[in-house]
Amino acid sequence: MAMSSEVLDDLPAMELQQSVPGSRWMRPVEIVCAALLTFIITILLVGVIARYVFSSPLIWVDESASFAFLWFAMLGAAIAIDRHEHLRLTVFLHLLDERKQAFVASVGLLLTAVFLGSLLYPAFDYAMEESYVTSASLLIPMSYRASALPVGLALMMAIVILHGVRIGNARMLIGAAVLVGAAGGALFALEPVFTYFGNWNIVIFLVFGVGLLLAMGVPIAFCFGLGALSFLTFTTSMPTFVIIGRMDEGMSSIILLSVPIFVLLGCVLDATGMGKAIVEVLASLLGHVKAGMSYVLLGSMFLVSGISGSKVSDMATVAPALFPEMKRRGHKPPEMIALLATGAAMAETVPPSIVLIVLGSTAGVSIAGLFTSGFAIAMVLLLVLAVLARWKSRHESMEGVRRASVKTVWKAVVIAAPALLLPFLIRSAVGGGVATATEVSTIAVLYALIIGATLYGGISLKKLYTMLVETAALSGAILIILGCASAMAWALTQTGFAFKLAQAVTDLPGGWLTFMGVTVLMFMVLGCVLEGLPAIVLMAPIMFPIAKSLGINDVHYSMVVVTAMNVGLIAPPIGIGFYIACKIGGVAPDEAMKAIWPYIGALLIGLFLIAVFPIFSIALL
């Protein structure tokens, strides 16, 4: 789930603080990131125009964008650290008193600094090795690109050390250093013992070790990085140089170029009010019927998601526009929160879903196929939620509700028409194979900026700059997770664990249906604990080959994975989507927790239909 620009501090389960002003000394880095994103969008637009207007492809466009993209990702990750915007689990950390929280945070920061420092020399060595390779189109050394890795790691380490000095006193920092040093010394002493444990080392380092780091509140990206680093260091003879190569590969797929551009598109949606226009036109059409506002909420999440690709942006757009009227009609706030959270989960597969883009990149599945199927799957989930919403609204007060006049409806349609066109433009262009997701994302941003400027009030240059920096921070946080998760996934596959898991699963009775059940349970749990993107990068290289060997269609399996993960994402007491909805709707999680379970039950019915009947996923392909 991609996050937008709202401040989401003090979330009980996962913490992702947004729009926190950065340090002044980071302003040059922010300016560089804003310039890099502008350059990437511009150069991709030039490539699109050259290809589709002048029928003369520019072969250097993708390479130029790739060079800028790695720098953008690494510097964006540094900005995210400076602004405290990295995703982390805090449910266990909040159980401690303030002093213990500060000590554990100091230990976590020190461990993060150790990870970043351990990779500095290998990253420098990697960049030097790349200097002997010349790029195919630009004919320049690849070290110009790879240098982003040591520079970004050094900058992140400097920020982490600065944060450690700020939050902890001298005694606390010394205590944290002693604890980390003792733990490291014990691991080095036990290194000969680990050689006898075989695959149990996976449990020790990549399950228990990473789980402990997650519980300590270490950002998820660095939990994966530390897990992979310790596993390779203490149980294998592999050099840490390998981690840098895996991180580079995990962050550098050309498909991932569309991630920051769709994140920016979500910011443009918020700033121009295009999402609000969509909500208003649906309200004018359906607001007068029984459960009408519930239908409007679900329909708005569906359509707005087709523009932004960001669930937080969607919820923040829809909730303020609809909740007052829903309250007036007798809807209870916990029920509204439950519908909002499950509506966001329902809409996760609506193009341009960032989760689908990352999944396609990681598992090698057609983005066009995922976008086409995702639209149909969201319709299935929309239907089961709408049926439950209708039953829940059977006692809704319709006093004073009037059907909107034709003039009102027509005015709302005219105002919203340009915004309504955008999700269908995105889906049809990618699904029809007319353009790639990356090309469509650049066209969509340009379209939204022009429409926003001419019809919806426009965006000031200062606001645009702020949006570019916010996009850099969020994208950097996402991409560093993908890089570190790729390193950990590679460590898992090198042990032969994936082959043994495949054998174990294929030997289970029930064939592919049993495997689907295992998949649902696994990704629901991972969705709760890890959030969507790291879970996909970690498990997709292992699970998709097994699914293929059992004859399961890649697109069908992708829809089951994403839907199961989204159910976990909104399931209390850990799922972050639930807490985000509570934060946006201003309802205490304890009040909303009971109300959400029937809606999760409806999603599970939809998930069962999607898993058992492939026709829902592949009918439109």
Coordinates of C-alpha atoms in Angstrom, one line a residue:
M1 CA 0.0 0.0 0.0
A2 CA 1.5 3.3 -1.0
M3 CA 1.2 6.1 1.5
S4 CA 0.5 9.7 0.6
S5 CA 1.1 13.0 2.3
E6 CA -1.0 12.8 5.4
V7 CA 0.5 12.9 8.9
L8 CA 0.0 9.4 10.3
D9 CA 1.8 9.6 13.6
D10 CA 1.1 7.5 16.7
L11 CA -0.3 4.5 14.8
P12 CA -0.4 1.6 17.3
A13 CA 0.6 -1.1 14.8
M14 CA 2.9 0.4 12.2
E15 CA 4.3 3.9 12.1
L16 CA 4.9 6.0 9.0
Q17 CA 5.1 9.6 9.8
Q18 CA 4.4 11.8 6.8
S19 CA 5.1 15.4 5.8
V20 CA 7.6 15.9 8.7
P21 CA 9.8 18.8 7.6
G22 CA 13.3 17.8 6.9
S23 CA 16.5 19.1 8.4
R24 CA 17.8 22.3 6.8
W25 CA 21.1 20.8 5.9
M26 CA 19.1 18.2 3.8
R27 CA 17.6 20.9 1.6
P28 CA 20.2 20.5 -1.2
V29 CA 19.5 16.8 -1.3
E30 CA 15.7 17.5 -1.5
I31 CA 16.3 19.9 -4.4
V32 CA 18.4 17.3 -6.2
C33 CA 15.7 14.7 -5.7
A34 CA 13.0 17.1 -7.0
A35 CA 15.2 17.8 -10.0
L36 CA 15.9 14.1 -10.7
L37 CA 12.1 13.3 -10.6
T38 CA 11.4 16.2 -12.9
F39 CA 14.1 15.0 -15.2
I40 CA 12.8 11.4 -15.2
I41 CA 9.3 12.4 -16.0
T42 CA 10.5 14.8 -18.7
I43 CA 12.8 12.3 -20.4
L44 CA 10.2 9.6 -20.4
L45 CA 7.6 12.0 -21.9
V46 CA 10.2 12.9 -24.6
G47 CA 10.6 9.1 -25.3
V48 CA 6.8 8.6 -25.5
I49 CA 6.4 11.5 -27.9
A50 CA 9.3 10.3 -30.1
R51 CA 7.9 6.8 -30.2
Y52 CA 4.2 7.4 -30.7
V53 CA 4.1 10.8 -32.5
F54 CA 7.2 10.7 -34.6
S55 CA 7.6 6.9 -34.8
S56 CA 11.3 7.3 -34.0
P57 CA 12.2 5.7 -30.6
L58 CA 15.1 7.2 -28.7
I59 CA 17.2 4.3 -27.5
W60 CA 19.0 6.3 -24.8
V61 CA 15.8 7.3 -22.9
D62 CA 15.4 4.3 -20.7
E63 CA 19.1 4.2 -19.9
S64 CA 19.2 7.9 -18.9
A65 CA 16.1 7.4 -16.7
S66 CA 17.7 4.4 -15.1
F67 CA 20.8 6.3 -14.2
A68 CA 18.8 9.1 -12.6
F69 CA 16.4 6.6 -10.9
L70 CA 19.0 4.9 -8.8
W71 CA 20.3 8.2 -7.5
F72 CA 16.7 9.3 -6.9
A73 CA 16.0 6.1 -4.9
M74 CA 19.0 6.3 -2.7
L75 CA 18.8 10.0 -2.0
G76 CA 15.0 9.6 -1.5
A77 CA 15.7 6.9 1.1
A78 CA 18.0 9.3 2.9
I79 CA 15.3 12.0 3.0
A80 CA 12.8 9.4 4.3
I81 CA 15.2 8.6 7.2
D82 CA 15.6 12.3 7.9
R83 CA 11.8 12.8 8.0
H84 CA 11.1 9.6 10.0
E85 CA 9.0 8.2 7.1
H86 CA 10.3 4.6 6.9
L87 CA 7.7 2.0 7.7
R88 CA 8.2 0.1 11.0
L89 CA 6.3 -2.0 13.4
T90 CA 5.7 -0.3 16.8
V91 CA 3.0 -2.3 18.4
F92 CA 5.5 -4.0 20.8
L93 CA 7.6 -0.9 21.3
H94 CA 4.6 1.0 22.6
L95 CA 4.2 -1.6 25.4
L96 CA 7.4 -0.2 27.1
D97 CA 7.8 2.9 29.2
E98 CA 9.4 6.0 27.6
R99 CA 12.9 5.3 29.0
K100 CA 13.0 1.7 27.7
Q101 CA 11.5 2.8 24.4
A102 CA 14.4 5.4 24.0
F103 CA 17.0 2.7 24.8
V104 CA 15.5 0.2 22.3
A105 CA 15.3 2.9 19.7
S106 CA 19.0 3.7 20.4
V107 CA 19.9 0.0 19.9
G108 CA 17.8 0.0 16.7
L109 CA 19.6 3.1 15.3
L110 CA 23.0 1.7 16.2
L111 CA 22.1 -1.6 14.4
T112 CA 21.0 0.4 11.4
A113 CA 24.2 2.3 11.4
V114 CA 26.2 -0.9 11.6
F115 CA 24.3 -2.3 8.6
L116 CA 24.9 0.8 6.5
G117 CA 28.5 1.1 7.6
S118 CA 29.1 -2.6 6.8
L119 CA 27.9 -2.0 3.2
L120 CA 29.9 1.2 2.5
Y121 CA 33.1 -0.5 1.4
P122 CA 31.4 -3.2 -0.7
A123 CA 29.2 -0.5 -2.3
F124 CA 32.4 1.5 -3.1
D125 CA 34.0 -1.6 -4.5
Y126 CA 30.8 -2.4 -6.5
A127 CA 30.9 1.1 -8.0
M128 CA 34.6 0.7 -8.9
E129 CA 33.8 -2.6 -10.6
E130 CA 31.1 -1.0 -12.6
S131 CA 33.6 1.6 -14.0
Y132 CA 34.9 -1.2 -16.3
V133 CA 31.5 -1.6 -17.9
T134 CA 30.3 0.9 -20.5
S135 CA 26.6 1.7 -20.9
A136 CA 25.1 0.5 -24.2
S137 CA 23.4 3.7 -25.3
L138 CA 25.1 6.6 -23.5
L139 CA 28.6 5.0 -23.8
I140 CA 29.7 6.2 -20.4
P141 CA 31.0 4.1 -17.4
M142 CA 28.3 2.5 -15.4
S143 CA 30.1 3.7 -12.3
Y144 CA 28.3 7.1 -12.8
R145 CA 25.1 5.2 -12.0
A146 CA 26.5 2.7 -9.3
S147 CA 28.1 5.6 -7.3
A148 CA 24.6 6.3 -6.1
L149 CA 24.9 3.3 -3.8
P150 CA 27.9 4.3 -1.7
V151 CA 26.8 8.0 -1.6
G152 CA 23.3 7.1 -0.5
L153 CA 24.5 4.6 2.1
A154 CA 27.0 7.2 3.5
L155 CA 24.3 9.9 3.7
M156 CA 21.8 7.5 5.4
M157 CA 24.5 6.4 7.9
A158 CA 25.3 10.1 8.7
I159 CA 21.6 10.8 9.3
V160 CA 21.1 7.7 11.5
I161 CA 24.1 8.6 13.7
L162 CA 22.8 12.2 14.0
H163 CA 19.4 10.9 15.1
G164 CA 21.0 8.6 17.6
V165 CA 22.9 11.5 19.2
R166 CA 19.7 13.5 19.3
I167 CA 17.4 11.0 21.0
G168 CA 19.7 9.3 23.4
N169 CA 22.0 10.5 26.2
A170 CA 25.7 9.4 26.5
R171 CA 25.0 6.6 29.0
M172 CA 22.2 5.2 26.9
L173 CA 24.3 5.3 23.7
I174 CA 27.2 3.6 25.5
G175 CA 24.8 0.9 26.9
A176 CA 23.4 0.4 23.4
A177 CA 26.9 0.1 21.9
V178 CA 27.9 -2.5 24.6
L179 CA 24.8 -4.5 24.0
V180 CA 25.3 -4.5 20.2
G181 CA 29.0 -5.3 20.6
A182 CA 28.3 -8.2 22.9
A183 CA 25.7 -9.6 20.6
G184 CA 28.1 -9.3 17.6
G185 CA 30.9 -10.9 19.6
A186 CA 28.7 -13.8 20.6
L187 CA 27.6 -14.4 17.0
F188 CA 31.3 -14.4 15.8
A189 CA 32.2 -16.9 18.6
L190 CA 29.3 -19.2 17.6
E191 CA 30.1 -19.1 13.9
P192 CA 31.6 -22.6 13.9
V193 CA 28.5 -23.9 15.6
F194 CA 26.2 -22.5 12.9
T195 CA 27.8 -24.6 10.3
Y196 CA 26.2 -27.7 11.8
F197 CA 22.7 -26.2 11.9
G198 CA 22.0 -26.3 8.1
N199 CA 18.7 -24.8 7.2
W200 CA 17.9 -24.1 10.8
N201 CA 20.0 -21.0 10.3
I202 CA 17.1 -19.7 8.2
V203 CA 14.9 -19.8 11.3
I204 CA 17.6 -18.3 13.6
F205 CA 18.6 -15.4 11.3
L206 CA 15.8 -14.8 8.8
V207 CA 12.8 -15.6 11.0
F208 CA 13.7 -15.1 14.6
G209 CA 16.4 -12.5 14.0
V210 CA 14.3 -10.4 11.6
G211 CA 11.3 -10.8 13.9
L212 CA 13.2 -9.5 16.8
L213 CA 14.3 -6.5 14.8
L214 CA 10.8 -5.8 13.7
A215 CA 9.6 -6.0 17.3
M216 CA 12.3 -3.5 18.3
G217 CA 10.8 -1.0 15.8
V218 CA 13.8 -1.1 13.3
P219 CA 12.5 0.1 9.9
I220 CA 11.4 -2.9 7.8
A221 CA 14.0 -2.3 5.1
F222 CA 16.9 -2.5 7.5
C223 CA 15.4 -5.5 9.3
F224 CA 15.6 -7.4 6.0
G225 CA 19.1 -5.9 5.3
L226 CA 20.4 -6.9 8.7
G227 CA 18.9 -10.4 8.4
A228 CA 20.5 -11.0 5.0
L229 CA 23.9 -9.5 6.2
S230 CA 24.1 -11.5 9.4
F231 CA 22.9 -14.7 7.6
L232 CA 25.6 -14.4 4.9
T233 CA 28.3 -13.3 7.4
F234 CA 27.9 -16.0 10.1
T235 CA 26.6 -19.0 8.1
T236 CA 28.2 -18.8 4.6
S237 CA 31.4 -17.8 2.9
M238 CA 29.6 -15.4 0.6
P239 CA 31.1 -11.8 0.6
T240 CA 28.8 -8.9 1.6
F241 CA 29.5 -7.5 -1.9
V242 CA 26.7 -9.8 -3.0
I243 CA 24.2 -7.9 -1.0
I244 CA 25.0 -4.7 -2.9
G245 CA 24.4 -6.4 -6.2
R246 CA 21.0 -7.8 -5.0
M247 CA 20.0 -4.4 -3.7
D248 CA 20.8 -2.8 -7.0
E249 CA 18.9 -5.4 -8.9
G250 CA 15.9 -5.2 -6.6
M251 CA 15.7 -1.4 -7.0
S252 CA 16.5 -1.1 -10.7
S253 CA 13.8 -2.7 -12.8
I254 CA 12.6 -0.4 -15.5
I255 CA 9.0 -1.2 -14.5
L256 CA 9.6 0.4 -11.0
L257 CA 10.1 3.8 -12.7
S258 CA 6.4 4.1 -12.7
V259 CA 6.2 3.9 -8.8
P260 CA 7.3 7.4 -8.0
I261 CA 5.4 8.8 -10.9
F262 CA 2.1 7.2 -9.7
V263 CA 2.9 8.4 -6.2
L264 CA 3.2 11.9 -7.6
L265 CA -0.1 11.4 -9.4
G266 CA -1.7 10.7 -6.1
C267 CA -0.3 14.0 -4.7
V268 CA -1.7 15.8 -7.8
L269 CA -5.1 14.2 -7.2
D270 CA -5.1 15.5 -3.6
A271 CA -4.0 19.0 -4.5
T272 CA -6.4 19.6 -7.4
G273 CA -9.5 18.2 -5.9
M274 CA -10.1 15.8 -8.8
G275 CA -11.0 13.0 -6.3
K276 CA -13.6 15.2 -4.6
A277 CA -15.2 15.8 -8.0
I278 CA -15.6 12.1 -8.5
V279 CA -17.2 11.6 -5.1
E280 CA -19.7 14.4 -5.8
V281 CA -20.8 13.0 -9.1
L282 CA -21.4 9.6 -7.5
A283 CA -23.3 11.2 -4.6
S284 CA -25.6 13.0 -7.0
L285 CA -26.4 9.7 -8.8
L286 CA -26.7 7.3 -5.9
G287 CA -27.2 9.4 -2.8
H288 CA -31.0 9.1 -2.7
V289 CA -31.3 5.3 -2.6
K290 CA -31.1 3.1 0.4
A291 CA -27.5 2.5 1.4
G292 CA -26.7 5.0 -1.3
M293 CA -23.9 6.7 0.6
S294 CA -22.3 3.3 1.3
Y295 CA -22.4 2.6 -2.4
V296 CA -20.9 6.1 -3.1
L297 CA -18.1 5.4 -0.7
L298 CA -17.2 2.0 -2.3
G299 CA -17.6 3.4 -5.8
S300 CA -15.5 6.4 -5.0
M301 CA -12.7 4.2 -3.6
F302 CA -12.9 2.2 -6.8
L303 CA -12.7 5.1 -9.2
V304 CA -10.3 7.3 -7.2
S305 CA -7.9 4.4 -6.7
G306 CA -7.8 4.2 -10.5
I307 CA -6.1 7.6 -10.5
S308 CA -3.9 7.8 -7.4
G309 CA -2.5 4.3 -6.7
S310 CA -2.4 5.3 -3.0
K311 CA -4.8 4.0 -0.4
V312 CA -4.1 6.7 2.1
S313 CA -4.8 9.3 -0.5
D314 CA -8.0 7.6 -1.5
M315 CA -9.3 7.3 2.1
A316 CA -8.3 10.9 2.9
T317 CA -10.2 12.1 -0.2
V318 CA -13.4 10.1 0.3
A319 CA -13.9 10.1 4.1
P320 CA -14.3 13.9 4.7
A321 CA -16.7 14.2 1.8
L322 CA -19.0 11.5 2.8
F323 CA -18.9 10.9 6.6
P324 CA -20.9 13.9 7.7
E325 CA -23.9 12.9 5.5
M326 CA -23.5 9.2 6.5
K327 CA -23.6 10.2 10.2
R328 CA -26.8 12.3 9.6
R329 CA -28.4 9.2 8.1
G330 CA -27.7 7.2 11.2
H331 CA -24.5 5.3 10.3
K332 CA -22.3 4.7 13.3
P333 CA -18.7 5.9 13.0
P334 CA -17.2 2.4 13.7
E335 CA -19.3 1.0 10.8
M336 CA -18.1 3.8 8.5
I337 CA -14.5 3.1 9.4
A338 CA -15.0 -0.6 8.7
L339 CA -16.4 0.2 5.3
L340 CA -13.7 2.7 4.5
A341 CA -10.8 0.3 5.5
T342 CA -12.3 -2.7 3.6
G343 CA -13.1 -0.4 0.6
A344 CA -9.4 0.5 0.4
A345 CA -8.5 -3.2 0.5
M346 CA -11.0 -3.9 -2.2
A347 CA -9.6 -1.2 -4.5
E348 CA -5.9 -2.3 -4.1
T349 CA -6.1 -4.2 -7.4
V350 CA -7.6 -1.3 -9.4
P351 CA -5.0 0.0 -11.8
P352 CA -2.6 1.8 -11.3
S353 CA -1.9 -0.3 -8.2
I354 CA 1.7 0.1 -7.1
V355 CA 1.5 -3.4 -5.5
L356 CA 0.6 -4.9 -8.9
I357 CA 3.5 -3.0 -10.6
V358 CA 6.0 -4.3 -8.0
L359 CA 4.5 -7.9 -8.2
G360 CA 4.8 -7.9 -12.0
S361 CA 8.4 -6.7 -11.7
T362 CA 9.3 -9.3 -9.0
A363 CA 7.5 -12.3 -10.3
G364 CA 7.8 -11.6 -14.1
V365 CA 4.1 -11.4 -14.6
S366 CA 2.6 -9.2 -17.4
I367 CA 1.6 -5.8 -16.1
A368 CA -1.0 -5.5 -18.7
G369 CA -2.5 -8.8 -17.6
L370 CA -2.4 -7.8 -13.9
F371 CA -4.1 -4.5 -14.6
T372 CA -6.9 -6.1 -16.7
S373 CA -7.5 -8.8 -14.2
G374 CA -7.2 -6.5 -11.2
F375 CA -10.1 -4.4 -12.5
A376 CA -12.3 -7.5 -12.6
I377 CA -11.2 -8.8 -9.2
A378 CA -12.0 -5.4 -7.6
M379 CA -15.5 -5.7 -9.1
V380 CA -16.0 -9.0 -7.4
L381 CA -15.0 -7.6 -4.0
L382 CA -17.0 -4.5 -4.6
L383 CA -20.1 -6.6 -5.1
V384 CA -19.7 -8.6 -1.9
L385 CA -19.1 -5.5 0.1
A386 CA -22.0 -3.7 -1.5
V387 CA -24.3 -6.6 -0.5
L388 CA -23.2 -6.4 3.1
A389 CA -23.4 -2.6 3.1
R390 CA -27.0 -2.9 1.9
W391 CA -27.9 -5.3 4.7
K392 CA -26.2 -3.1 7.3
S393 CA -28.1 0.0 6.0
R394 CA -31.6 -1.6 6.3
H395 CA -32.5 0.8 9.2
E396 CA -30.9 3.8 7.6
S397 CA -32.8 7.1 8.0
M398 CA -33.9 8.5 4.7
E399 CA -35.7 11.5 6.1
G400 CA -35.2 14.6 4.1
V401 CA -33.2 12.8 1.4
R402 CA -34.2 13.9 -2.1
R403 CA -33.1 12.7 -5.6
A404 CA -30.7 15.2 -7.1
S405 CA -32.2 17.2 -10.0
V406 CA -31.1 16.5 -13.6
K407 CA -29.4 19.9 -13.6
T408 CA -27.4 19.1 -10.5
V409 CA -26.4 15.7 -11.8
W410 CA -25.4 17.1 -15.2
K411 CA -23.3 19.8 -13.6
A412 CA -21.5 17.3 -11.4
V413 CA -20.8 15.0 -14.4
V414 CA -19.4 17.9 -16.5
I415 CA -17.1 19.0 -13.7
A416 CA -15.9 15.4 -12.9
A417 CA -15.7 14.2 -16.6
P418 CA -12.0 14.9 -17.0
A419 CA -11.2 13.2 -13.7
L420 CA -13.4 10.2 -14.5
L421 CA -11.6 9.7 -17.8
L422 CA -8.2 9.3 -16.2
P423 CA -8.6 5.8 -14.6
F424 CA -10.1 4.4 -17.8
L425 CA -7.3 5.9 -19.8
I426 CA -4.7 4.3 -17.5
R427 CA -6.4 0.8 -17.6
S428 CA -7.2 0.7 -21.3
A429 CA -3.7 2.0 -22.3
V430 CA -1.8 -0.6 -20.2
G431 CA -4.3 -3.4 -20.5
G432 CA -4.6 -3.0 -24.2
G433 CA -0.8 -3.1 -24.7
V434 CA -0.8 0.4 -26.2
A435 CA 1.8 1.7 -23.7
T436 CA 3.8 0.4 -20.7
A437 CA 2.9 1.3 -17.1
T438 CA 5.8 3.7 -17.0
E439 CA 4.8 5.5 -20.2
V440 CA 1.2 5.7 -19.0
S441 CA 2.2 7.1 -15.6
T442 CA 4.1 10.0 -17.3
I443 CA 1.2 10.8 -19.6
A444 CA -1.3 10.6 -16.6
V445 CA 0.8 13.1 -14.6
L446 CA 1.0 15.5 -17.5
Y447 CA -2.8 15.1 -18.1
A448 CA -3.6 15.6 -14.4
L449 CA -1.4 18.7 -14.1
I450 CA -2.9 20.3 -17.2
I451 CA -6.5 19.4 -16.2
G452 CA -5.8 20.5 -12.7
A453 CA -4.4 23.9 -13.8
T454 CA -7.2 24.6 -16.3
L455 CA -10.3 23.2 -14.5
Y456 CA -9.6 22.5 -10.8
G457 CA -7.6 25.6 -9.6
G458 CA -4.1 24.5 -10.4
I459 CA -1.0 23.9 -8.2
S460 CA 1.5 26.6 -7.2
L461 CA 5.2 26.1 -7.9
K462 CA 5.9 26.0 -4.1
K463 CA 3.2 23.3 -3.6
L464 CA 4.6 21.4 -6.7
Y465 CA 8.1 21.4 -5.2
T466 CA 6.7 20.1 -1.8
M467 CA 4.9 17.3 -3.7
L468 CA 8.1 16.3 -5.5
V469 CA 10.0 16.1 -2.3
E470 CA 7.3 14.1 -0.6
T471 CA 7.2 11.7 -3.6
A472 CA 11.0 11.3 -3.3
A473 CA 10.8 10.4 0.4
L474 CA 8.0 8.0 0.0
S475 CA 9.4 6.4 -3.1
G476 CA 12.8 6.1 -1.5
A477 CA 11.3 4.4 1.5
I478 CA 9.5 1.9 -0.8
L479 CA 12.5 1.2 -3.1
I480 CA 15.0 0.6 -0.3
I481 CA 12.5 -1.9 1.1
L482 CA 12.5 -3.6 -2.3
G483 CA 16.3 -3.6 -2.5
C484 CA 16.8 -5.1 1.0
A485 CA 14.0 -7.6 0.6
S486 CA 15.6 -8.7 -2.7
A487 CA 18.8 -9.4 -0.8
M488 CA 17.0 -11.4 1.8
A489 CA 15.0 -13.3 -0.8
W490 CA 18.2 -14.2 -2.6
A491 CA 19.8 -15.5 0.6
L492 CA 16.7 -17.7 1.1
T493 CA 16.8 -19.1 -2.4
Q494 CA 20.6 -19.9 -2.2
T495 CA 20.0 -22.2 0.7
G496 CA 17.8 -24.6 -1.3
F497 CA 14.9 -23.7 1.0
A498 CA 12.7 -22.8 -2.0
F499 CA 13.2 -26.3 -3.5
K500 CA 12.5 -28.1 -0.3
L501 CA 9.4 -25.9 0.3
A502 CA 8.2 -26.7 -3.2
Q503 CA 8.6 -30.4 -2.6
A504 CA 6.7 -30.2 0.8
V505 CA 3.8 -28.2 -0.8
T506 CA 3.4 -30.4 -3.8
D507 CA 3.3 -33.5 -1.6
L508 CA 0.3 -32.1 0.3
P509 CA -3.1 -33.8 -0.3
G510 CA -5.6 -31.7 -2.3
G511 CA -3.3 -30.5 -5.0
W512 CA -3.5 -26.9 -6.1
L513 CA -6.5 -26.1 -3.9
T514 CA -4.5 -27.0 -0.8
F515 CA -1.7 -24.8 -2.1
M516 CA -4.1 -21.9 -2.5
G517 CA -5.2 -22.4 1.1
V518 CA -1.6 -22.2 2.3
T519 CA -1.0 -19.2 0.1
V520 CA -4.0 -17.3 1.6
L521 CA -3.0 -18.0 5.2
M522 CA 0.6 -17.1 4.5
F523 CA 0.0 -13.8 2.8
M524 CA -2.7 -12.8 5.2
V525 CA -0.2 -13.1 8.0
L526 CA 2.6 -11.4 6.0
G527 CA 0.1 -8.6 5.1
C528 CA -0.5 -8.0 8.8
V529 CA 3.2 -8.0 9.8
L530 CA 5.2 -6.8 6.9
E531 CA 2.8 -4.7 4.7
G532 CA 2.4 -5.5 1.1
L533 CA 5.5 -4.6 -0.9
P534 CA 8.2 -6.4 1.3
A535 CA 6.0 -9.5 1.6
I536 CA 5.7 -9.7 -2.2
V537 CA 9.5 -9.2 -2.9
L538 CA 10.4 -11.7 -0.2
M539 CA 8.0 -14.5 -1.1
A540 CA 7.2 -14.1 -4.8
P541 CA 10.4 -15.7 -6.1
I542 CA 9.7 -18.7 -3.9
M543 CA 5.9 -19.1 -4.3
F544 CA 5.3 -18.3 -8.0
P545 CA 7.4 -21.2 -9.4
I546 CA 5.6 -23.6 -7.1
A547 CA 2.2 -22.3 -8.4
K548 CA 3.3 -22.6 -12.0
S549 CA 4.4 -26.2 -11.4
L550 CA 0.9 -27.0 -10.1
G551 CA -0.6 -25.5 -13.2
I552 CA -1.9 -22.3 -11.6
N553 CA -2.2 -19.3 -14.0
D554 CA 0.3 -16.5 -12.9
V555 CA -2.3 -13.8 -13.1
H556 CA -4.9 -15.9 -11.2
Y557 CA -2.3 -16.6 -8.5
S558 CA -1.3 -12.9 -8.4
M559 CA -4.9 -11.9 -7.6
V560 CA -5.1 -14.4 -4.8
V561 CA -1.8 -13.2 -3.3
V562 CA -2.7 -9.5 -3.4
T563 CA -6.2 -10.0 -2.1
A564 CA -5.1 -12.2 0.8
M565 CA -2.4 -9.7 1.6
N566 CA -4.9 -6.8 1.7
V567 CA -7.2 -8.7 4.0
G568 CA -4.3 -9.1 6.4
L569 CA -3.4 -5.4 5.9
I570 CA -6.7 -4.3 7.4
A571 CA -7.1 -7.0 10.0
P572 CA -6.7 -5.8 13.6
P573 CA -4.9 -5.8 15.9
I574 CA -1.8 -5.3 13.7
G575 CA -2.9 -4.5 10.1
I576 CA -1.9 -0.9 9.4
G577 CA -4.7 -0.2 6.9
F578 CA -7.2 -0.5 9.8
Y579 CA -5.3 2.1 11.9
I580 CA -4.9 4.5 9.0
A581 CA -8.7 4.4 8.4
C582 CA -9.3 5.0 12.2
K583 CA -6.9 7.9 12.1
I584 CA -8.5 9.5 9.0
G585 CA -12.0 9.0 10.3
G586 CA -11.2 10.2 13.9
V587 CA -12.5 7.0 15.6
A588 CA -10.7 5.1 18.3
P589 CA -9.4 1.7 17.1
D590 CA -11.0 -0.1 20.1
E591 CA -14.4 1.1 19.0
A592 CA -14.0 0.2 15.3
M593 CA -12.4 -3.2 16.0
K594 CA -15.7 -5.1 16.5
A595 CA -17.4 -3.4 13.6
I596 CA -14.8 -4.5 11.0
W597 CA -15.0 -8.2 11.3
P598 CA -18.3 -8.7 9.3
Y599 CA -16.7 -6.7 6.5
I600 CA -13.5 -8.8 6.6
G601 CA -15.8 -11.8 6.5
A602 CA -17.3 -10.4 3.2
L603 CA -13.8 -10.0 1.8
L604 CA -13.0 -13.5 2.7
I605 CA -16.0 -14.8 0.8
G606 CA -14.8 -12.8 -2.2
L607 CA -11.3 -14.2 -1.7
F608 CA -12.7 -17.7 -1.6
L609 CA -14.5 -17.2 -4.9
I610 CA -11.4 -15.7 -6.5
A611 CA -9.1 -18.5 -5.3
V612 CA -11.4 -21.4 -6.2
F613 CA -12.7 -20.1 -9.6
P614 CA -9.9 -18.9 -11.9
I615 CA -12.5 -17.5 -14.3
F616 CA -12.9 -14.3 -12.3
S617 CA -9.1 -13.6 -12.8
I618 CA -8.6 -14.7 -16.4
A619 CA -12.0 -14.1 -18.1
L620 CA -11.0 -10.6 -19.5
L621 CA -7.4 -11.6 -20.5

